[in-house]
Coordinates of C-alpha atoms and ligand atoms in Angstrom, one line a residue:
M880 CA 136.2 58.5 44.1
E881 CA 138.4 59.4 47.0
F882 CA 137.1 58.0 50.2
K883 CA 139.1 56.5 53.1
A884 CA 138.4 53.6 55.4
V885 CA 138.3 54.5 59.2
R886 CA 140.3 52.2 61.5
V887 CA 138.2 50.8 64.3
T888 CA 140.7 48.2 65.8
E889 CA 143.9 46.7 64.7
H890 CA 142.1 44.4 62.2
V891 CA 138.7 46.1 61.6
Y892 CA 138.0 49.1 59.4
W893 CA 134.7 51.0 58.8
V894 CA 134.1 51.1 55.0
G895 CA 130.5 52.3 54.9
A896 CA 128.7 55.3 53.6
V897 CA 127.2 58.4 55.2
D898 CA 123.8 59.4 53.8
W899 CA 123.4 63.0 54.9
S900 CA 120.3 63.7 52.9
V901 CA 117.8 60.9 53.5
R902 CA 114.8 62.3 55.4
D903 CA 112.4 59.4 55.1
F904 CA 113.3 55.8 55.8
H905 CA 110.2 53.7 54.9
G906 CA 108.0 56.1 56.8
Y907 CA 110.4 56.9 59.7
S908 CA 111.6 60.5 59.6
T909 CA 115.4 60.7 59.5
E910 CA 115.9 64.3 60.3
R911 CA 119.6 63.7 61.0
G912 CA 120.3 61.4 57.9
T913 CA 121.9 58.0 58.5
T914 CA 124.9 55.8 57.8
Y915 CA 125.1 52.4 56.2
N916 CA 128.0 50.8 57.9
A917 CA 130.0 48.0 56.4
Y918 CA 133.2 46.7 58.0
L919 CA 136.4 45.1 56.6
I920 CA 138.3 42.6 58.6
L921 CA 141.9 42.3 57.7
A922 CA 142.7 38.6 58.3
D923 CA 144.2 35.9 56.2
K924 CA 140.8 35.7 54.7
I925 CA 139.9 39.3 54.2
T926 CA 136.2 39.6 55.1
L927 CA 133.6 42.2 54.4
I928 CA 130.7 42.4 56.9
D929 CA 127.5 43.7 55.2
T930 CA 127.4 46.1 52.4
V931 CA 125.6 49.4 51.8
K932 CA 122.5 50.7 50.0
A933 CA 122.9 50.2 46.3
Q934 CA 123.6 53.8 45.4
F935 CA 126.6 54.0 47.8
K936 CA 128.4 50.9 46.4
N937 CA 131.3 52.9 44.8
E938 CA 131.8 54.9 48.0
M939 CA 132.2 51.6 49.9
L940 CA 134.5 50.1 47.3
A941 CA 136.7 53.3 47.4
R942 CA 137.0 53.0 51.1
I943 CA 138.0 49.3 50.8
A944 CA 140.5 50.3 48.1
S945 CA 142.1 52.7 50.6
V946 CA 143.2 49.7 52.7
V947 CA 143.4 46.7 50.4
E948 CA 142.9 45.8 46.8
P949 CA 139.0 45.2 46.7
T950 CA 139.4 41.9 44.8
S951 CA 141.4 40.5 47.7
V952 CA 138.1 40.3 49.7
A953 CA 137.7 36.5 50.2
Y954 CA 134.5 36.4 52.2
I955 CA 131.4 38.5 52.5
I956 CA 129.1 38.0 55.4
S957 CA 125.5 39.4 55.2
N958 CA 124.2 39.8 58.7
H959 CA 120.9 41.3 57.5
A960 CA 119.2 41.1 54.1
E961 CA 117.3 44.4 54.2
M962 CA 118.2 46.5 51.2
D963 CA 119.9 49.2 53.1
H964 CA 122.6 46.6 53.9
S965 CA 122.4 44.3 50.9
G966 CA 121.5 46.6 48.1
A967 CA 125.1 46.7 46.8
L968 CA 125.7 43.0 47.4
P969 CA 124.8 41.6 43.9
A970 CA 127.1 44.1 42.1
V971 CA 129.8 43.7 44.7
I972 CA 129.8 39.9 44.3
Q973 CA 130.0 40.4 40.5
E974 CA 132.9 42.8 40.8
L975 CA 134.9 41.2 43.5
Q976 CA 134.2 37.6 42.9
P977 CA 134.7 36.6 46.6
E978 CA 135.4 32.9 47.4
K979 CA 132.3 32.7 49.6
V980 CA 129.3 34.7 50.7
F981 CA 127.7 33.8 54.0
A982 CA 124.3 34.5 55.7
S983 CA 122.0 32.9 58.1
V984 CA 119.8 30.1 56.8
M985 CA 116.9 32.5 56.5
G986 CA 119.3 35.2 55.2
A987 CA 120.4 32.9 52.3
K988 CA 116.8 32.4 51.4
A989 CA 115.9 36.1 51.7
L990 CA 118.9 37.2 49.6
N991 CA 117.9 34.9 46.9
E992 CA 114.3 36.1 47.1
H993 CA 115.5 39.6 46.7
Y994 CA 118.3 39.3 44.1
H995 CA 117.8 35.9 42.5
L996 CA 121.6 35.4 42.7
R997 CA 123.5 33.0 40.5
S998 CA 126.2 32.1 43.0
P999 CA 125.1 30.2 46.2
I1000 CA 125.1 31.8 49.6
V1001 CA 126.6 29.6 52.3
P1002 CA 124.0 29.2 55.1
L1003 CA 125.2 29.5 58.7
K1004 CA 123.5 28.2 61.8
D1005 CA 123.4 29.7 65.3
G1006 CA 126.7 29.1 67.0
D1007 CA 128.6 28.2 63.9
G1008 CA 132.2 29.5 63.7
L1009 CA 134.4 30.6 60.8
N1010 CA 138.2 30.6 60.9
L1011 CA 139.8 33.5 59.0
G1012 CA 143.4 32.5 59.7
K1013 CA 144.5 34.2 62.9
L1014 CA 141.1 35.5 63.7
N1015 CA 137.8 33.7 64.4
L1016 CA 134.2 34.6 63.9
K1017 CA 131.2 33.2 65.7
F1018 CA 127.6 33.6 64.5
I1019 CA 124.6 34.4 66.7
E1020 CA 121.2 34.0 65.0
T1021 CA 118.9 36.8 66.1
R1022 CA 115.8 35.8 64.2
M1023 CA 113.1 38.5 64.2
L1024 CA 115.6 41.1 65.5
H1025 CA 114.2 42.6 63.4
W1026 CA 113.8 40.4 60.3
P1027 CA 113.7 36.6 60.1
D1028 CA 117.2 36.5 58.6
S1029 CA 118.9 38.7 61.1
M1030 CA 122.1 37.5 62.7
M1031 CA 125.1 39.0 64.5
T1032 CA 128.8 38.2 64.1
Y1033 CA 131.3 38.1 66.9
L1034 CA 135.0 38.6 66.3
T1035 CA 136.4 36.6 69.2
E1036 CA 140.0 38.0 69.3
E1037 CA 138.8 41.6 69.4
R1038 CA 135.8 41.0 71.6
L1039 CA 133.8 42.9 69.0
L1040 CA 130.2 42.3 67.9
F1041 CA 128.9 43.2 64.5
S1042 CA 125.3 43.8 65.5
Q1043 CA 123.6 44.8 62.3
D1044 CA 120.6 47.0 63.1
G1045 CA 120.8 46.3 66.9
F1046 CA 122.3 49.1 68.9
G1047 CA 122.2 51.4 65.9
M1048 CA 120.6 54.7 65.1
H1049 CA 119.8 57.0 62.1
L1050 CA 122.5 59.6 62.6
A1051 CA 124.7 61.0 59.8
S1052 CA 127.9 62.4 61.3
G1053 CA 131.5 63.1 60.5
K1054 CA 132.3 61.2 63.7
R1055 CA 132.5 57.4 63.6
F1056 CA 132.5 56.7 67.3
A1057 CA 129.8 57.2 69.9
D1058 CA 132.3 58.6 72.4
E1059 CA 132.8 61.6 70.0
I1060 CA 129.1 62.5 70.0
D1061 CA 127.0 64.3 72.5
E1062 CA 125.3 61.7 74.8
G1063 CA 121.9 63.4 74.6
V1064 CA 121.9 63.1 70.8
L1065 CA 122.9 59.4 71.0
R1066 CA 120.2 58.6 73.5
L1067 CA 117.5 60.4 71.6
Q1068 CA 118.4 58.8 68.2
A1069 CA 119.0 55.3 69.7
A1070 CA 115.6 55.6 71.5
K1071 CA 113.9 56.7 68.3
Y1072 CA 115.4 53.7 66.4
Y1073 CA 114.4 51.3 69.2
A1074 CA 110.8 52.7 69.4
N1075 CA 110.2 52.6 65.7
I1076 CA 112.1 49.4 64.7
L1077 CA 112.7 47.1 67.6
L1078 CA 109.9 47.8 70.1
P1079 CA 107.7 44.8 68.9
Y1080 CA 110.6 42.5 69.6
S1081 CA 111.4 43.6 73.1
S1082 CA 110.9 40.2 74.7
L1083 CA 113.5 38.8 72.2
I1084 CA 115.9 41.5 73.1
L1085 CA 115.7 40.7 76.8
K1086 CA 116.3 37.0 75.9
L1087 CA 119.3 38.0 73.8
L1088 CA 120.8 40.1 76.6
E1089 CA 120.3 37.3 79.0
R1090 CA 121.9 34.9 76.6
V1091 CA 125.0 37.1 76.1
A1092 CA 125.3 37.4 79.9
E1093 CA 124.9 33.6 80.4
L1094 CA 127.5 32.8 77.7
S1095 CA 129.9 35.4 79.4
I1096 CA 130.7 36.8 76.0
P1097 CA 133.2 39.5 76.6
L1098 CA 132.2 42.6 74.7
D1099 CA 134.5 45.6 74.2
I1100 CA 133.2 47.0 71.0
I1101 CA 129.8 47.0 69.2
C1102 CA 129.8 47.8 65.5
P1103 CA 126.2 48.4 64.3
D1104 CA 125.0 48.8 60.7
H1105 CA 123.7 52.4 61.4
G1106 CA 125.2 55.3 63.4
P1107 CA 128.4 55.3 65.4
V1108 CA 130.6 52.5 66.7
W1109 CA 130.4 51.9 70.5
R1110 CA 134.1 51.4 71.5
R1111 CA 133.9 52.7 75.1
D1112 CA 131.4 52.0 77.8
V1113 CA 129.3 49.6 75.7
G1114 CA 127.4 48.9 79.0
N1115 CA 125.6 52.2 78.5
I1116 CA 123.8 51.3 75.3
I1117 CA 123.1 47.8 76.6
D1118 CA 121.5 49.3 79.8
W1119 CA 119.4 51.6 77.6
Y1120 CA 118.2 48.6 75.6
R1121 CA 117.4 46.7 78.7
A1122 CA 115.3 49.5 80.1
W1123 CA 113.5 50.1 76.8
A1124 CA 112.8 46.4 76.4
Q1125 CA 111.4 46.1 79.9
Q1126 CA 108.9 48.9 79.0
S1127 CA 108.5 49.8 82.7
P1128 CA 106.0 52.7 82.8
Q1129 CA 107.4 56.1 83.8
P1130 CA 105.5 59.0 85.3
K1131 CA 105.1 60.6 81.9
A1132 CA 102.0 61.1 79.9
L1133 CA 101.7 61.7 76.1
I1134 CA 98.7 63.4 74.6
V1135 CA 98.6 62.6 70.9
Y1136 CA 95.8 64.3 69.0
D1137 CA 94.7 66.4 66.0
T1138 CA 92.2 69.1 65.8
M1139 CA 90.0 70.8 63.2
W1140 CA 88.5 73.9 64.9
Q1141 CA 90.6 73.8 68.1
S1142 CA 88.0 72.2 70.3
T1143 CA 89.9 68.9 70.6
D1144 CA 93.0 71.1 71.1
L1145 CA 91.4 72.9 74.0
M1146 CA 90.4 69.6 75.6
A1147 CA 94.0 68.4 75.2
R1148 CA 95.4 71.5 76.9
S1149 CA 93.1 71.1 79.8
I1150 CA 93.9 67.4 80.2
A1151 CA 97.6 68.4 80.1
D1152 CA 97.1 71.0 82.8
G1153 CA 95.6 68.4 85.1
L1154 CA 98.5 66.0 84.5
S1155 CA 101.1 68.7 85.1
A1156 CA 99.4 69.8 88.3
E1157 CA 99.9 66.3 89.7
G1158 CA 103.6 66.4 88.8
I1159 CA 103.5 64.1 85.8
E1160 CA 105.8 64.9 82.9
V1161 CA 103.6 65.8 79.9
R1162 CA 104.2 65.8 76.1
M1163 CA 101.4 67.2 73.9
M1164 CA 101.9 66.2 70.2
R1165 CA 99.5 67.4 67.6
L1166 CA 99.9 65.0 64.7
R1167 CA 100.0 67.6 61.9
A1168 CA 102.9 69.2 63.7
N1169 CA 104.8 66.1 64.6
D1170 CA 106.0 63.1 62.6
R1171 CA 104.5 59.7 63.7
S1172 CA 108.0 58.3 64.3
D1173 CA 108.8 61.2 66.7
V1174 CA 105.6 60.5 68.5
M1175 CA 106.5 56.9 68.9
T1176 CA 109.8 57.9 70.5
E1177 CA 107.8 59.6 73.2
V1178 CA 105.5 56.6 73.5
L1179 CA 108.5 54.5 74.4
D1180 CA 108.8 55.6 78.1
A1181 CA 105.3 57.2 78.6
G1182 CA 103.2 55.4 81.2
A1183 CA 100.0 56.9 79.7
V1184 CA 99.0 57.5 76.1
I1185 CA 96.0 59.7 75.8
V1186 CA 94.6 60.0 72.2
G1187 CA 92.2 62.7 70.9
S1188 CA 90.5 63.3 67.6
P1189 CA 87.6 65.3 66.3
T1190 CA 84.9 63.2 64.5
L1191 CA 85.2 63.6 60.7
N1192 CA 82.7 61.9 58.4
N1193 CA 81.6 59.5 61.2
G1194 CA 85.2 58.4 61.9
I1195 CA 88.6 59.3 63.4
F1196 CA 90.5 62.2 61.8
P1197 CA 93.0 60.7 59.2
T1198 CA 96.2 61.7 61.0
V1199 CA 95.0 60.1 64.2
A1200 CA 93.9 56.9 62.4
D1201 CA 97.3 56.8 60.7
F1202 CA 99.1 57.0 64.1
L1203 CA 96.9 54.4 65.7
T1204 CA 97.6 51.9 62.9
Y1205 CA 101.3 52.7 63.2
M1206 CA 101.4 52.3 67.0
K1207 CA 99.4 49.1 66.9
G1208 CA 102.0 47.5 64.8
L1209 CA 104.8 48.5 67.2
K1210 CA 103.0 46.7 70.1
P1211 CA 103.8 49.0 73.1
K1212 CA 103.2 47.3 76.5
N1213 CA 102.3 48.4 80.0
K1214 CA 100.5 51.6 79.1
L1215 CA 97.5 53.3 80.5
G1216 CA 95.2 55.1 78.0
A1217 CA 92.3 57.3 77.5
A1218 CA 90.4 58.8 74.5
F1219 CA 88.8 62.1 73.9
G1220 CA 87.6 64.4 71.2
S1221 CA 85.0 66.9 69.9
Y1222 CA 82.2 66.4 67.4
G1223 CA 79.4 68.2 65.6
W1224 CA 76.6 65.7 65.4
S1225 CA 77.5 62.0 65.3
G1226 CA 80.6 61.8 67.6
E1227 CA 82.1 58.4 66.9
A1228 CA 85.8 59.3 67.0
A1229 CA 86.5 59.1 70.8
G1230 CA 84.7 55.7 71.1
L1231 CA 86.5 54.3 68.1
I1232 CA 89.9 55.4 69.5
A1233 CA 89.0 53.7 72.8
D1234 CA 88.3 50.5 70.9
E1235 CA 91.6 50.7 69.1
L1236 CA 93.6 51.4 72.3
K1237 CA 91.8 48.4 74.0
A1238 CA 92.6 46.2 71.0
M1239 CA 96.3 47.1 71.6
G1240 CA 96.2 45.9 75.2
I1241 CA 96.3 49.5 76.5
E1242 CA 94.4 49.7 79.8
L1243 CA 91.7 52.4 79.6
V1244 CA 91.3 54.4 82.8
M1245 CA 88.2 56.3 81.9
E1246 CA 85.2 56.4 79.5
P1247 CA 85.8 58.4 76.3
L1248 CA 85.5 62.1 76.9
K1249 CA 83.4 63.8 74.2
V1250 CA 82.2 67.4 73.7
K1251 CA 79.7 68.7 71.1
Y1252 CA 81.1 71.6 69.0
V1253 CA 83.0 73.8 71.4
P1254 CA 83.9 73.0 75.1
D1255 CA 82.5 75.4 77.7
R1256 CA 84.1 76.1 81.1
E1257 CA 82.3 73.2 82.7
V1258 CA 83.6 70.7 80.0
L1259 CA 87.2 72.1 80.3
I1260 CA 87.0 71.5 84.1
K1261 CA 86.0 67.9 83.4
C1262 CA 88.9 67.5 81.0
R1263 CA 91.3 68.9 83.6
D1264 CA 89.9 66.6 86.3
A1265 CA 90.4 63.7 83.8
G1266 CA 94.0 64.7 83.6
V1267 CA 94.3 64.7 87.4
R1268 CA 92.6 61.3 87.5
V1269 CA 95.0 59.7 84.9
A1270 CA 97.9 61.3 86.8
Q1271 CA 96.9 59.8 90.1
I1272 CA 96.4 56.3 88.7
L1273 CA 99.7 56.6 86.8
K1274 CA 101.6 57.7 90.0
Q1275 CA 100.1 54.8 91.9
R1276 CA 101.2 52.4 89.2
T1277 CA 104.7 53.7 88.8
N1278 CA 105.1 53.7 92.6
D1279 CA 103.8 50.2 93.0
G1280 CA 105.5 48.9 89.8
K1281 CA 102.1 47.3 89.1
A1282 CA 101.4 48.7 85.6
G1283 CA 100.6 46.1 83.0
Ligands
FEO301 FE1 119.0 48.8 58.6 FE2 116.7 46.4 58.9 O1 117.8 47.5 58.0

């Protein structure tokens, strides 16, 4: 195999793999593919930070071999045990026979529970250091960002943070650095990653950012485990993270729905018209036309989430139920909400949606809006008025900063 490492700094090389073809990452649509980033530190103790998904092991070893003899790797550090970063680890340990393999205390446990390794993993505590000769590493435990084992590794002399999933995105590219990629693409893919992976841990992210500021850790480069390396203006991605973690409601409404015979669709369109007329940015996303992970990206900065479903067999339409389950797990905060939908005879869906939204802590701003069979002009005026009402409350909240 002929693959080359990419130089990041004087001592650090990218030795990961680009997965151009993956389109589903445990239920998250990866329309742009992804990368599994591993990094090689050329120090007296040559050190590999994370590995790659199992099937890309040989690509990673070939990239390492373009810089050093792979068996000269002395240390391997696993920042995160999830299999997209540790899948190749057991075979790599077997082939390279490193002196030591390190992980957080929880990481050592998790790796053993995944791979039942014969050789021990050296556990590291928060704040521990590791001398590699002329270079020094420091470990920052980031438990539940986003797994119990997660940690980050800071390379002091190069002011460089290996941030595992943090500050990453699913984006396959021939470019290795964020400053070589369009900022709109970066922001969209980073937001999608945040909304679908990190959102439930937003309060921990704010604490981490505070801690980094308090410790005055100088940060010039961020090397995540997915997507490009941030080597310029790292403040930009940190500012994006701070804003997403704060979850301040924006004057934007998302209408998420599905429809059987277009009645719920007509209601959605009328609600959207009322919202737009009040100057609110609107997104309408029918669930059979949009992947749930793309809908979550829009939830991230929406101040209002309005959910609609026809009643099917006394319940919520399956795509809408799927989305509600998914959104509930991601624990969005500071949202206004409303429920609507058409029905034929029993009409439970809108009420069930309202119950689900309430259980998520979403503040309902109106009674569920329901229509039997097909909405007439009067009903559509009611729907439009409902859109106007939601918009007015949302504008008041975003102006006052009182939402939530
Ligand atoms: Fe990229 Fe949590 O694994």
